[in-house]
Amino acid sequence: MTYLELSEDGGGAHKFYEVTVAGTQVTITYGRIGESGQTKVTAFPTEAKAQAAAAKKIGEKTRKGYAPALRGVRQRRAVTRRAIASTRSTAQQAPVLWRFDSGAAAFGIFVDGERCWVGNQRGDVYTVTHSGTVTGRFRLPDGVKCIVADDFWIYAGCDDGRVYDLSGKVPRSAYEIAADVDIYWLDIHDGVLGVSDRAGRITTIDYEDEFQWARTGAGDSAWMVRCDGDAVYHGHSRGVARYDTSDGTLVWENKLAGDVLFGWQEERSVYAGTARRTVHRLAKSDGRVEAVYQCDGAVYSCATSPGGRHVFAGDNHSSVYCFDASGERLWKLATGCGSAFSMQFLDDRLYIVTTDGSLVCIDASEAAIAAARTGSVPQPVDVKAAASLEAVEPSTTLETVLERVLETDGAGDGVVVECVKEGERLRVRVVSPGYESWNVQFPKTVREAGARYLVDGVRSAGRGGFYRAYGEIRRLL
């Protein structure tokens, strides 16, 4: 038996690979350190061929940086889950239109024009229509920290240190976060991932799953991270800071908004929800306090309507609030199903995920709220997932649905990309003429295949055409 591990100090790898030969049978077990992993057994016609096959596999792994190790010396990554402290609200009931019980405490939510996504602590991710019909289910290997979007790609960050791309038919591991990072929250912009952690650090990983930079903030328990094209905004126990996306240079730091538990952003402002019962709105340009929104409990989550016209917050007493931009409280209502760990506003509806695992749709229109304040609320619909709904799990192999190894550079009427090695790193570059080297992120398994990929029928020298081609490759691979 040969046992190998790959654990990079600054990178994301934290994996093992074990090869066992028994007569003519070779058993390979691999996965994340500290987990049972997956096993593949292959039989060979002779013992010599079994030994040769095992030696070949070991040689491949050692060339990639794996080294002999003792099982159990390195431990699995640390996982800290958000403490659940939620009491019942004494406010009037909010006008809940429908609610869906995901089965465990839920942190992850994303809402777009087509559907709602909810991810819970068991690793289940569901898609639900705006009218309250469950349309899909993914089962990830560990608890979901959060769900974020980058253009038309959807990502779920999990306790196992991986960020899964949910944009395709099956989940794909897109990023791996270093094992010494005890993840609290994640955000992504243009392929660059920001990770906040228990130690108060902020770490960024680029579109090719490679470490960029890390900075340690003045505090710990860093829940807040928000990314845009220029900066990463990082909130922890001692305040909020802005770092330059490209090199991690500290631009400003504001210590007035301490004990940060959640963050939100608009074009010109960031919002920090705190354990001090406030939401602080800070200017992105210089970090000055633009407004303070006062709640009656620790703020677990916050969000805004477009442009920050209204600010919403959820506290640890199962209440949700609405303020105008200046800070005046417009209403406070009860969720009826736990405290809102995360929230998002879209088209006069406030969507929340809660400590009891519910995805809840609240009618936040002026008429519905006015009626709720007098005690008139609709009877909420309890949404159920169909018993026949299949849970789709991450794929561990690289399908060849779209893989076409081309004989010549010009084959096919499409956009061709290929994997190339630059020093010790694998890159993806465009082969087709008329394209720049835009930043794109393929799973490591695709890059390690070293092949070329083609999408037929897409030929455009513009950025949009290239990204459509790239997106089609990722969805089908």
PDB file of N, CA and C in Angstrom, residues 7 20 47-48 59 67 75-76 104 129 135 142 283 302 340 346 370 376 419 450:
ATOM      1  N   SER A   7      -0.748  18.792   0.116  1.00  0.00           N
ATOM      2  CA  SER A   7      -1.310  19.859   0.944  1.00  0.00           C
ATOM      3  C   SER A   7      -0.446  21.091   0.768  1.00  0.00           C
ATOM      4  N   THR A  20      -3.374   0.498  -3.383  1.00  0.00           N
ATOM      5  CA  THR A  20      -3.146  -0.801  -2.742  1.00  0.00           C
ATOM      6  C   THR A  20      -3.168  -1.895  -3.799  1.00  0.00           C
ATOM      7  N   GLU A  47      -0.185 -10.391 -11.923  1.00  0.00           N
ATOM      8  CA  GLU A  47       0.304  -9.578 -10.810  1.00  0.00           C
ATOM      9  C   GLU A  47       1.315  -8.543 -11.295  1.00  0.00           C
ATOM     10  N   ALA A  48       2.114  -8.912 -12.284  1.00  0.00           N
ATOM     11  CA  ALA A  48       3.116  -7.973 -12.799  1.00  0.00           C
ATOM     12  C   ALA A  48       2.443  -6.749 -13.419  1.00  0.00           C
ATOM     13  N   GLY A  59       3.601   7.293  -9.853  1.00  0.00           N
ATOM     14  CA  GLY A  59       4.518   8.201 -10.537  1.00  0.00           C
ATOM     15  C   GLY A  59       3.818   9.460 -11.020  1.00  0.00           C
ATOM     16  N   ALA A  67       3.285  13.577  -2.020  1.00  0.00           N
ATOM     17  CA  ALA A  67       4.439  13.016  -1.311  1.00  0.00           C
ATOM     18  C   ALA A  67       3.973  11.958  -0.321  1.00  0.00           C
ATOM     19  N   GLN A  75      -5.021  16.731   9.672  1.00  0.00           N
ATOM     20  CA  GLN A  75      -6.438  16.621   9.974  1.00  0.00           C
ATOM     21  C   GLN A  75      -7.264  17.288   8.888  1.00  0.00           C
ATOM     22  N   ARG A  76      -8.563  16.920   8.836  1.00  0.00           N
ATOM     23  CA  ARG A  76      -9.448  17.560   7.878  1.00  0.00           C
ATOM     24  C   ARG A  76      -9.605  19.031   8.240  1.00  0.00           C
ATOM     25  N   ALA A 104     -32.913  21.817   6.959  1.00  0.00           N
ATOM     26  CA  ALA A 104     -31.829  22.149   7.900  1.00  0.00           C
ATOM     27  C   ALA A 104     -31.587  23.649   7.831  1.00  0.00           C
ATOM     28  N   THR A 129     -39.293  28.190  -8.007  1.00  0.00           N
ATOM     29  CA  THR A 129     -39.790  29.300  -8.810  1.00  0.00           C
ATOM     30  C   THR A 129     -40.301  30.420  -7.910  1.00  0.00           C
ATOM     31  N   THR A 135     -38.190  23.038  -8.352  1.00  0.00           N
ATOM     32  CA  THR A 135     -37.874  22.544  -9.695  1.00  0.00           C
ATOM     33  C   THR A 135     -36.586  21.730  -9.777  1.00  0.00           C
ATOM     34  N   ASP A 142     -21.046  18.675   1.587  1.00  0.00           N
ATOM     35  CA  ASP A 142     -20.980  19.257   2.922  1.00  0.00           C
ATOM     36  C   ASP A 142     -21.893  20.466   2.988  1.00  0.00           C
ATOM     37  N   ALA A 283     -19.517  54.600   2.390  1.00  0.00           N
ATOM     38  CA  ALA A 283     -19.164  54.972   1.028  1.00  0.00           C
ATOM     39  C   ALA A 283     -18.023  54.106   0.538  1.00  0.00           C
ATOM     40  N   CYS A 302     -28.727  41.560   5.827  1.00  0.00           N
ATOM     41  CA  CYS A 302     -29.262  42.807   5.297  1.00  0.00           C
ATOM     42  C   CYS A 302     -29.258  42.746   3.775  1.00  0.00           C
ATOM     43  N   ALA A 340     -33.624  35.467   9.963  1.00  0.00           N
ATOM     44  CA  ALA A 340     -33.131  35.480   8.580  1.00  0.00           C
ATOM     45  C   ALA A 340     -31.615  35.509   8.564  1.00  0.00           C
ATOM     46  N   LEU A 346     -36.305  41.385  -4.521  1.00  0.00           N
ATOM     47  CA  LEU A 346     -36.529  41.430  -5.959  1.00  0.00           C
ATOM     48  C   LEU A 346     -38.012  41.661  -6.235  1.00  0.00           C
ATOM     49  N   ALA A 370     -48.834  47.522   4.637  1.00  0.00           N
ATOM     50  CA  ALA A 370     -49.841  48.315   5.352  1.00  0.00           C
ATOM     51  C   ALA A 370     -50.917  47.406   5.940  1.00  0.00           C
ATOM     52  N   SER A 376     -53.682  42.021   9.046  1.00  0.00           N
ATOM     53  CA  SER A 376     -54.261  41.290   7.925  1.00  0.00           C
ATOM     54  C   SER A 376     -53.150  40.749   7.036  1.00  0.00           C
ATOM     55  N   CYS A 419      -5.551  24.001 -23.267  1.00  0.00           N
ATOM     56  CA  CYS A 419      -4.815  24.046 -22.011  1.00  0.00           C
ATOM     57  C   CYS A 419      -3.324  24.088 -22.315  1.00  0.00           C
ATOM     58  N   GLY A 450      -5.473  18.719 -20.598  1.00  0.00           N
ATOM     59  CA  GLY A 450      -4.534  19.214 -21.599  1.00  0.00           C
ATOM     60  C   GLY A 450      -5.055  19.169 -23.016  1.00  0.00           C
TER      61      GLY A 450
END
